[in-house]
């Protein structure tokens, strides 16, 4: 049977993932570098307060902070409720209002693995021509975007958009250490899509240029939002992916649409 890593070992892994020396972390967290060394090597047992202090300075996700506490012999500090549970009613209602208020523009809520949690009616613009197997729950938003049977054939600037999504996913996998995200990155990177060229100097962001079912090219700017000051694991791992018109033609087309508007 494989022995579970100790709290000190996990803390060292997170420190190295954040590219911090022991001295750097000790200074930031206002602890002795000698004591931090003892904690990481198992010569000293950290208190729950020490684990949480170091986790805060290492910007460790709440789920992994609970893992650290359990490894140290302590109870988890952060609850994890299902989005349909009464404790998250206010969050659920707020997300629904945001999605509804964003129409006629597409918006969706995803979890930490990019699985679709909720979406507004305008998201049909992106899902309408996708293969049924990509729309079976749990729907993965990135897989839907880059799969040859998903949105990819309609993305006019697929190489640039693909490079943007893969770079973002890679950073997320590196920052969280989540093996499922690393597996997803490997899967998506194997999809066809072409090599990205440098965007025009006039572009300030990489837009999503998407051909509607009417063959009109629409241009979107994407914005990601998260809930502030989360204290629940589920809440921290939610993100709202919103798409805004990048030009007047797109805004007019969506406003006039009876299908998505």
PDB file of C-alpha atoms in Angstrom:
ATOM      1  CA  UNK A   1       0.000   0.000   0.000  1.00  0.00           C
ATOM      2  CA  UNK A   2       1.353   3.427  -0.964  1.00  0.00           C
ATOM      3  CA  UNK A   3       1.834   5.753   1.968  1.00  0.00           C
ATOM      4  CA  UNK A   4       0.073   9.106   1.687  1.00  0.00           C
ATOM      5  CA  UNK A   5       2.392  12.133   1.569  1.00  0.00           C
ATOM      6  CA  UNK A   6       2.843  14.009   4.836  1.00  0.00           C
ATOM      7  CA  UNK A   7       1.730  17.625   5.158  1.00  0.00           C
ATOM      8  CA  UNK A   8       5.326  18.868   5.051  1.00  0.00           C
ATOM      9  CA  UNK A   9       6.023  16.996   1.838  1.00  0.00           C
ATOM     10  CA  UNK A  10       2.907  18.419   0.211  1.00  0.00           C
ATOM     11  CA  UNK A  11       3.829  21.932   1.330  1.00  0.00           C
ATOM     12  CA  UNK A  12       7.249  21.545  -0.220  1.00  0.00           C
ATOM     13  CA  UNK A  13       5.668  20.453  -3.509  1.00  0.00           C
ATOM     14  CA  UNK A  14       3.411  23.508  -3.508  1.00  0.00           C
ATOM     15  CA  UNK A  15       6.326  25.821  -2.657  1.00  0.00           C
ATOM     16  CA  UNK A  16       8.337  24.419  -5.543  1.00  0.00           C
ATOM     17  CA  UNK A  17       5.339  24.699  -7.867  1.00  0.00           C
ATOM     18  CA  UNK A  18       5.176  28.389  -6.966  1.00  0.00           C
ATOM     19  CA  UNK A  19       8.921  28.749  -7.625  1.00  0.00           C
ATOM     20  CA  UNK A  20       9.668  30.021  -4.123  1.00  0.00           C
ATOM     21  CA  UNK A  21      12.710  29.236  -2.018  1.00  0.00           C
ATOM     22  CA  UNK A  22      12.302  28.252   1.618  1.00  0.00           C
ATOM     23  CA  UNK A  23      13.698  31.637   2.603  1.00  0.00           C
ATOM     24  CA  UNK A  24      11.254  33.503   0.347  1.00  0.00           C
ATOM     25  CA  UNK A  25       8.260  31.670   1.778  1.00  0.00           C
ATOM     26  CA  UNK A  26       9.517  32.011   5.344  1.00  0.00           C
ATOM     27  CA  UNK A  27       9.820  35.783   4.927  1.00  0.00           C
ATOM     28  CA  UNK A  28       6.393  36.120   3.296  1.00  0.00           C
ATOM     29  CA  UNK A  29       4.678  33.998   5.943  1.00  0.00           C
ATOM     30  CA  UNK A  30       6.687  35.487   8.829  1.00  0.00           C
ATOM     31  CA  UNK A  31       7.992  32.133  10.041  1.00  0.00           C
ATOM     32  CA  UNK A  32      11.482  30.864  10.779  1.00  0.00           C
ATOM     33  CA  UNK A  33      13.180  29.402   7.698  1.00  0.00           C
ATOM     34  CA  UNK A  34      14.681  26.768  10.007  1.00  0.00           C
ATOM     35  CA  UNK A  35      11.225  25.774  11.245  1.00  0.00           C
ATOM     36  CA  UNK A  36       9.881  25.701   7.680  1.00  0.00           C
ATOM     37  CA  UNK A  37      12.729  23.393   6.723  1.00  0.00           C
ATOM     38  CA  UNK A  38      11.892  21.112   9.645  1.00  0.00           C
ATOM     39  CA  UNK A  39       8.223  21.074   8.622  1.00  0.00           C
ATOM     40  CA  UNK A  40       9.009  20.150   5.021  1.00  0.00           C
ATOM     41  CA  UNK A  41      11.384  17.341   6.020  1.00  0.00           C
ATOM     42  CA  UNK A  42       9.043  15.951   8.667  1.00  0.00           C
ATOM     43  CA  UNK A  43      11.275  16.835  11.627  1.00  0.00           C
ATOM     44  CA  UNK A  44       8.547  19.155  12.960  1.00  0.00           C
ATOM     45  CA  UNK A  45       4.789  18.642  12.896  1.00  0.00           C
ATOM     46  CA  UNK A  46       2.975  21.788  11.740  1.00  0.00           C
ATOM     47  CA  UNK A  47      -0.091  23.046  13.551  1.00  0.00           C
ATOM     48  CA  UNK A  48      -3.311  23.565  11.617  1.00  0.00           C
ATOM     49  CA  UNK A  49      -2.733  27.320  11.912  1.00  0.00           C
ATOM     50  CA  UNK A  50       0.729  26.966  10.362  1.00  0.00           C
ATOM     51  CA  UNK A  51      -0.617  24.847   7.501  1.00  0.00           C
ATOM     52  CA  UNK A  52      -3.306  27.396   6.720  1.00  0.00           C
ATOM     53  CA  UNK A  53      -0.895  30.330   6.978  1.00  0.00           C
ATOM     54  CA  UNK A  54       1.548  28.734   4.540  1.00  0.00           C
ATOM     55  CA  UNK A  55      -1.299  27.664   2.254  1.00  0.00           C
ATOM     56  CA  UNK A  56      -2.564  31.253   2.129  1.00  0.00           C
ATOM     57  CA  UNK A  57       0.827  32.593   1.087  1.00  0.00           C
ATOM     58  CA  UNK A  58       1.219  29.816  -1.466  1.00  0.00           C
ATOM     59  CA  UNK A  59      -2.244  30.600  -2.898  1.00  0.00           C
ATOM     60  CA  UNK A  60      -3.276  26.959  -2.599  1.00  0.00           C
ATOM     61  CA  UNK A  61      -6.880  26.160  -3.657  1.00  0.00           C
ATOM     62  CA  UNK A  62      -9.324  25.434  -0.842  1.00  0.00           C
ATOM     63  CA  UNK A  63      -9.734  21.795  -1.880  1.00  0.00           C
ATOM     64  CA  UNK A  64      -5.998  21.243  -1.558  1.00  0.00           C
ATOM     65  CA  UNK A  65      -5.870  23.132   1.748  1.00  0.00           C
ATOM     66  CA  UNK A  66      -8.284  20.547   3.108  1.00  0.00           C
ATOM     67  CA  UNK A  67      -6.001  17.824   1.762  1.00  0.00           C
ATOM     68  CA  UNK A  68      -3.057  19.425   3.558  1.00  0.00           C
ATOM     69  CA  UNK A  69      -4.984  19.575   6.826  1.00  0.00           C
ATOM     70  CA  UNK A  70      -5.996  15.929   6.547  1.00  0.00           C
ATOM     71  CA  UNK A  71      -2.385  14.966   5.830  1.00  0.00           C
ATOM     72  CA  UNK A  72      -1.403  16.833   8.986  1.00  0.00           C
ATOM     73  CA  UNK A  73      -3.971  14.978  11.074  1.00  0.00           C
ATOM     74  CA  UNK A  74      -6.544  17.787  11.244  1.00  0.00           C
ATOM     75  CA  UNK A  75     -10.137  18.165  10.128  1.00  0.00           C
ATOM     76  CA  UNK A  76     -10.860  20.037   6.864  1.00  0.00           C
ATOM     77  CA  UNK A  77     -11.448  23.756   7.356  1.00  0.00           C
ATOM     78  CA  UNK A  78     -13.545  24.451   4.265  1.00  0.00           C
ATOM     79  CA  UNK A  79     -16.960  22.924   3.509  1.00  0.00           C
ATOM     80  CA  UNK A  80     -17.915  21.535   0.118  1.00  0.00           C
ATOM     81  CA  UNK A  81     -21.586  21.713  -0.748  1.00  0.00           C
ATOM     82  CA  UNK A  82     -23.344  20.642  -3.906  1.00  0.00           C
ATOM     83  CA  UNK A  83     -24.630  23.570  -5.940  1.00  0.00           C
ATOM     84  CA  UNK A  84     -28.166  22.255  -5.476  1.00  0.00           C
ATOM     85  CA  UNK A  85     -27.907  22.205  -1.675  1.00  0.00           C
ATOM     86  CA  UNK A  86     -29.706  24.846   0.432  1.00  0.00           C
ATOM     87  CA  UNK A  87     -26.420  26.359   1.656  1.00  0.00           C
ATOM     88  CA  UNK A  88     -25.633  27.537  -1.878  1.00  0.00           C
ATOM     89  CA  UNK A  89     -29.087  28.840  -2.785  1.00  0.00           C
ATOM     90  CA  UNK A  90     -27.929  32.467  -2.858  1.00  0.00           C
ATOM     91  CA  UNK A  91     -24.937  31.572  -5.036  1.00  0.00           C
ATOM     92  CA  UNK A  92     -27.103  29.540  -7.404  1.00  0.00           C
ATOM     93  CA  UNK A  93     -29.607  32.381  -7.741  1.00  0.00           C
ATOM     94  CA  UNK A  94     -26.881  34.958  -8.312  1.00  0.00           C
ATOM     95  CA  UNK A  95     -25.310  32.866 -11.068  1.00  0.00           C
ATOM     96  CA  UNK A  96     -28.696  32.403 -12.742  1.00  0.00           C
ATOM     97  CA  UNK A  97     -29.261  36.172 -12.717  1.00  0.00           C
ATOM     98  CA  UNK A  98     -25.847  36.805 -14.269  1.00  0.00           C
ATOM     99  CA  UNK A  99     -26.466  34.263 -17.029  1.00  0.00           C
ATOM    100  CA  UNK A 100     -29.951  35.591 -17.783  1.00  0.00           C
ATOM    101  CA  UNK A 101     -28.813  39.195 -17.684  1.00  0.00           C
ATOM    102  CA  UNK A 102     -26.054  38.480 -20.207  1.00  0.00           C
ATOM    103  CA  UNK A 103     -28.479  37.457 -22.959  1.00  0.00           C
ATOM    104  CA  UNK A 104     -28.534  37.747 -25.939  1.00  0.00           C
ATOM    105  CA  UNK A 105     -24.811  37.048 -25.570  1.00  0.00           C
ATOM    106  CA  UNK A 106     -23.550  33.541 -24.679  1.00  0.00           C
ATOM    107  CA  UNK A 107     -22.412  32.794 -21.125  1.00  0.00           C
ATOM    108  CA  UNK A 108     -21.780  29.644 -19.115  1.00  0.00           C
ATOM    109  CA  UNK A 109     -20.721  28.530 -15.649  1.00  0.00           C
ATOM    110  CA  UNK A 110     -17.960  25.897 -15.514  1.00  0.00           C
ATOM    111  CA  UNK A 111     -16.249  24.013 -12.696  1.00  0.00           C
ATOM    112  CA  UNK A 112     -12.536  23.447 -12.133  1.00  0.00           C
ATOM    113  CA  UNK A 113     -12.376  20.793 -14.853  1.00  0.00           C
ATOM    114  CA  UNK A 114     -14.211  22.989 -17.383  1.00  0.00           C
ATOM    115  CA  UNK A 115     -17.378  20.939 -17.070  1.00  0.00           C
ATOM    116  CA  UNK A 116     -20.549  22.863 -17.874  1.00  0.00           C
ATOM    117  CA  UNK A 117     -22.567  23.600 -14.737  1.00  0.00           C
ATOM    118  CA  UNK A 118     -25.116  26.001 -16.223  1.00  0.00           C
ATOM    119  CA  UNK A 119     -25.565  28.247 -19.257  1.00  0.00           C
ATOM    120  CA  UNK A 120     -27.971  30.751 -20.738  1.00  0.00           C
ATOM    121  CA  UNK A 121     -30.099  30.164 -23.817  1.00  0.00           C
ATOM    122  CA  UNK A 122     -27.666  32.070 -26.054  1.00  0.00           C
ATOM    123  CA  UNK A 123     -25.074  29.314 -25.600  1.00  0.00           C
ATOM    124  CA  UNK A 124     -27.080  27.417 -28.254  1.00  0.00           C
ATOM    125  CA  UNK A 125     -25.123  29.464 -30.791  1.00  0.00           C
ATOM    126  CA  UNK A 126     -22.054  27.379 -29.874  1.00  0.00           C
ATOM    127  CA  UNK A 127     -23.722  24.015 -29.240  1.00  0.00           C
ATOM    128  CA  UNK A 128     -26.258  23.793 -32.070  1.00  0.00           C
ATOM    129  CA  UNK A 129     -24.069  21.940 -34.562  1.00  0.00           C
ATOM    130  CA  UNK A 130     -22.034  19.891 -32.093  1.00  0.00           C
ATOM    131  CA  UNK A 131     -22.127  16.092 -32.213  1.00  0.00           C
ATOM    132  CA  UNK A 132     -24.467  14.539 -29.619  1.00  0.00           C
ATOM    133  CA  UNK A 133     -21.639  12.708 -27.836  1.00  0.00           C
ATOM    134  CA  UNK A 134     -20.037  16.063 -26.968  1.00  0.00           C
ATOM    135  CA  UNK A 135     -23.273  17.256 -25.362  1.00  0.00           C
ATOM    136  CA  UNK A 136     -23.716  14.297 -23.031  1.00  0.00           C
ATOM    137  CA  UNK A 137     -23.275  15.349 -19.372  1.00  0.00           C
ATOM    138  CA  UNK A 138     -20.869  16.284 -18.071  1.00  0.00           C
ATOM    139  CA  UNK A 139     -20.216  18.543 -21.057  1.00  0.00           C
ATOM    140  CA  UNK A 140     -16.623  19.749 -21.137  1.00  0.00           C
ATOM    141  CA  UNK A 141     -16.516  23.303 -22.503  1.00  0.00           C
ATOM    142  CA  UNK A 142     -12.945  23.077 -23.794  1.00  0.00           C
ATOM    143  CA  UNK A 143     -13.487  19.719 -25.461  1.00  0.00           C
ATOM    144  CA  UNK A 144     -16.635  21.126 -27.076  1.00  0.00           C
ATOM    145  CA  UNK A 145     -14.642  24.132 -28.294  1.00  0.00           C
ATOM    146  CA  UNK A 146     -11.709  22.313 -29.901  1.00  0.00           C
ATOM    147  CA  UNK A 147     -13.079  18.914 -30.930  1.00  0.00           C
ATOM    148  CA  UNK A 148     -13.453  18.421 -34.708  1.00  0.00           C
ATOM    149  CA  UNK A 149     -17.083  17.400 -34.081  1.00  0.00           C
ATOM    150  CA  UNK A 150     -17.721  20.443 -31.898  1.00  0.00           C
ATOM    151  CA  UNK A 151     -17.194  24.152 -32.440  1.00  0.00           C
ATOM    152  CA  UNK A 152     -13.810  23.856 -34.157  1.00  0.00           C
ATOM    153  CA  UNK A 153     -15.029  23.713 -37.793  1.00  0.00           C
ATOM    154  CA  UNK A 154     -16.862  27.015 -37.283  1.00  0.00           C
ATOM    155  CA  UNK A 155     -14.023  28.902 -35.588  1.00  0.00           C
ATOM    156  CA  UNK A 156     -12.536  31.131 -38.292  1.00  0.00           C
ATOM    157  CA  UNK A 157      -9.326  31.754 -36.314  1.00  0.00           C
ATOM    158  CA  UNK A 158      -9.022  28.236 -34.909  1.00  0.00           C
ATOM    159  CA  UNK A 159      -5.194  28.148 -34.664  1.00  0.00           C
ATOM    160  CA  UNK A 160      -5.071  31.347 -32.583  1.00  0.00           C
ATOM    161  CA  UNK A 161      -8.084  30.447 -30.416  1.00  0.00           C
ATOM    162  CA  UNK A 162      -6.769  26.923 -29.911  1.00  0.00           C
ATOM    163  CA  UNK A 163      -3.356  28.227 -28.845  1.00  0.00           C
ATOM    164  CA  UNK A 164      -5.029  30.633 -26.416  1.00  0.00           C
ATOM    165  CA  UNK A 165      -7.136  27.897 -24.785  1.00  0.00           C
ATOM    166  CA  UNK A 166      -4.255  25.411 -24.590  1.00  0.00           C
ATOM    167  CA  UNK A 167      -1.935  27.991 -23.009  1.00  0.00           C
ATOM    168  CA  UNK A 168      -4.587  28.900 -20.474  1.00  0.00           C
ATOM    169  CA  UNK A 169      -5.281  25.258 -19.633  1.00  0.00           C
ATOM    170  CA  UNK A 170      -1.554  24.562 -19.292  1.00  0.00           C
ATOM    171  CA  UNK A 171      -1.143  27.429 -16.831  1.00  0.00           C
ATOM    172  CA  UNK A 172      -4.140  26.193 -14.845  1.00  0.00           C
ATOM    173  CA  UNK A 173      -2.797  22.637 -14.720  1.00  0.00           C
ATOM    174  CA  UNK A 174       0.615  23.898 -13.599  1.00  0.00           C
ATOM    175  CA  UNK A 175      -0.831  26.197 -10.953  1.00  0.00           C
ATOM    176  CA  UNK A 176      -3.172  23.615  -9.433  1.00  0.00           C
ATOM    177  CA  UNK A 177      -1.215  20.425  -9.937  1.00  0.00           C
ATOM    178  CA  UNK A 178      -4.480  18.765 -10.989  1.00  0.00           C
ATOM    179  CA  UNK A 179      -3.690  15.615 -13.032  1.00  0.00           C
ATOM    180  CA  UNK A 180      -7.135  15.658 -14.652  1.00  0.00           C
ATOM    181  CA  UNK A 181      -6.369  19.064 -16.185  1.00  0.00           C
ATOM    182  CA  UNK A 182      -3.006  17.783 -17.434  1.00  0.00           C
ATOM    183  CA  UNK A 183      -4.804  14.818 -19.071  1.00  0.00           C
ATOM    184  CA  UNK A 184      -7.337  17.173 -20.641  1.00  0.00           C
ATOM    185  CA  UNK A 185      -4.526  19.341 -22.021  1.00  0.00           C
ATOM    186  CA  UNK A 186      -2.843  16.313 -23.594  1.00  0.00           C
ATOM    187  CA  UNK A 187      -6.125  15.241 -25.172  1.00  0.00           C
ATOM    188  CA  UNK A 188      -6.946  18.666 -26.607  1.00  0.00           C
ATOM    189  CA  UNK A 189      -3.401  19.275 -27.836  1.00  0.00           C
ATOM    190  CA  UNK A 190      -3.733  16.142 -29.979  1.00  0.00           C
ATOM    191  CA  UNK A 191      -6.757  17.515 -31.838  1.00  0.00           C
ATOM    192  CA  UNK A 192      -6.096  19.055 -35.276  1.00  0.00           C
ATOM    193  CA  UNK A 193      -6.203  22.812 -35.471  1.00  0.00           C
ATOM    194  CA  UNK A 194      -3.105  24.196 -37.106  1.00  0.00           C
ATOM    195  CA  UNK A 195      -0.274  26.291 -35.767  1.00  0.00           C
ATOM    196  CA  UNK A 196      -1.017  29.771 -34.485  1.00  0.00           C
ATOM    197  CA  UNK A 197       0.576  32.808 -36.057  1.00  0.00           C
ATOM    198  CA  UNK A 198       1.272  36.061 -34.248  1.00  0.00           C
ATOM    199  CA  UNK A 199      -1.946  38.089 -33.916  1.00  0.00           C
ATOM    200  CA  UNK A 200      -2.157  41.426 -35.736  1.00  0.00           C
ATOM    201  CA  UNK A 201      -0.528  44.322 -33.907  1.00  0.00           C
ATOM    202  CA  UNK A 202      -3.914  46.035 -33.801  1.00  0.00           C
ATOM    203  CA  UNK A 203      -5.446  43.226 -31.710  1.00  0.00           C
ATOM    204  CA  UNK A 204      -5.474  43.886 -27.963  1.00  0.00           C
ATOM    205  CA  UNK A 205      -6.971  40.476 -27.144  1.00  0.00           C
ATOM    206  CA  UNK A 206      -7.415  37.214 -29.031  1.00  0.00           C
ATOM    207  CA  UNK A 207     -11.044  37.268 -30.209  1.00  0.00           C
ATOM    208  CA  UNK A 208     -13.194  34.254 -30.959  1.00  0.00           C
ATOM    209  CA  UNK A 209     -14.234  34.567 -34.598  1.00  0.00           C
ATOM    210  CA  UNK A 210     -17.133  32.208 -35.052  1.00  0.00           C
ATOM    211  CA  UNK A 211     -19.336  31.415 -38.046  1.00  0.00           C
ATOM    212  CA  UNK A 212     -22.994  31.347 -37.086  1.00  0.00           C
ATOM    213  CA  UNK A 213     -25.404  28.797 -38.590  1.00  0.00           C
ATOM    214  CA  UNK A 214     -26.343  31.585 -41.018  1.00  0.00           C
ATOM    215  CA  UNK A 215     -22.644  31.684 -42.051  1.00  0.00           C
ATOM    216  CA  UNK A 216     -22.225  35.178 -40.615  1.00  0.00           C
ATOM    217  CA  UNK A 217     -18.842  35.645 -38.970  1.00  0.00           C
ATOM    218  CA  UNK A 218     -19.309  36.836 -35.403  1.00  0.00           C
ATOM    219  CA  UNK A 219     -16.477  38.166 -33.260  1.00  0.00           C
ATOM    220  CA  UNK A 220     -16.392  37.826 -29.478  1.00  0.00           C
ATOM    221  CA  UNK A 221     -14.226  38.912 -26.578  1.00  0.00           C
ATOM    222  CA  UNK A 222     -14.277  36.452 -23.688  1.00  0.00           C
ATOM    223  CA  UNK A 223     -14.241  37.474 -20.028  1.00  0.00           C
ATOM    224  CA  UNK A 224     -13.812  35.135 -17.062  1.00  0.00           C
ATOM    225  CA  UNK A 225     -15.292  36.001 -13.668  1.00  0.00           C
ATOM    226  CA  UNK A 226     -15.159  34.194 -10.329  1.00  0.00           C
ATOM    227  CA  UNK A 227     -17.074  34.665  -7.094  1.00  0.00           C
ATOM    228  CA  UNK A 228     -15.329  36.895  -4.577  1.00  0.00           C
ATOM    229  CA  UNK A 229     -14.081  35.738  -1.154  1.00  0.00           C
ATOM    230  CA  UNK A 230     -15.162  32.098  -1.466  1.00  0.00           C
ATOM    231  CA  UNK A 231     -15.124  29.972   1.694  1.00  0.00           C
ATOM    232  CA  UNK A 232     -16.681  26.866   0.143  1.00  0.00           C
ATOM    233  CA  UNK A 233     -14.718  24.499  -2.105  1.00  0.00           C
ATOM    234  CA  UNK A 234     -17.465  24.278  -4.720  1.00  0.00           C
ATOM    235  CA  UNK A 235     -17.924  28.038  -4.882  1.00  0.00           C
ATOM    236  CA  UNK A 236     -14.207  28.699  -5.311  1.00  0.00           C
ATOM    237  CA  UNK A 237     -14.033  26.305  -8.241  1.00  0.00           C
ATOM    238  CA  UNK A 238     -16.806  27.954 -10.271  1.00  0.00           C
ATOM    239  CA  UNK A 239     -16.108  30.409 -13.072  1.00  0.00           C
ATOM    240  CA  UNK A 240     -18.382  32.379 -15.390  1.00  0.00           C
ATOM    241  CA  UNK A 241     -17.255  32.442 -19.017  1.00  0.00           C
ATOM    242  CA  UNK A 242     -18.948  35.350 -20.784  1.00  0.00           C
ATOM    243  CA  UNK A 243     -18.729  36.345 -24.437  1.00  0.00           C
ATOM    244  CA  UNK A 244     -19.204  39.956 -25.501  1.00  0.00           C
ATOM    245  CA  UNK A 245     -19.449  41.321 -29.053  1.00  0.00           C
ATOM    246  CA  UNK A 246     -16.092  42.532 -30.328  1.00  0.00           C
ATOM    247  CA  UNK A 247     -17.700  44.638 -33.065  1.00  0.00           C
ATOM    248  CA  UNK A 248     -20.977  46.318 -33.935  1.00  0.00           C
ATOM    249  CA  UNK A 249     -21.837  43.704 -36.571  1.00  0.00           C
ATOM    250  CA  UNK A 250     -21.816  40.958 -33.957  1.00  0.00           C
ATOM    251  CA  UNK A 251     -23.819  43.029 -31.466  1.00  0.00           C
ATOM    252  CA  UNK A 252     -26.446  43.819 -34.095  1.00  0.00           C
ATOM    253  CA  UNK A 253     -26.677  40.207 -35.311  1.00  0.00           C
ATOM    254  CA  UNK A 254     -27.262  38.854 -31.808  1.00  0.00           C
ATOM    255  CA  UNK A 255     -29.693  41.612 -30.847  1.00  0.00           C
ATOM    256  CA  UNK A 256     -31.756  40.900 -33.951  1.00  0.00           C
ATOM    257  CA  UNK A 257     -31.686  37.140 -33.528  1.00  0.00           C
ATOM    258  CA  UNK A 258     -34.959  35.576 -32.431  1.00  0.00           C
ATOM    259  CA  UNK A 259     -33.235  32.272 -31.891  1.00  0.00           C
ATOM    260  CA  UNK A 260     -30.643  33.268 -29.304  1.00  0.00           C
ATOM    261  CA  UNK A 261     -31.833  36.724 -28.216  1.00  0.00           C
TER     262      UNK A 261
END
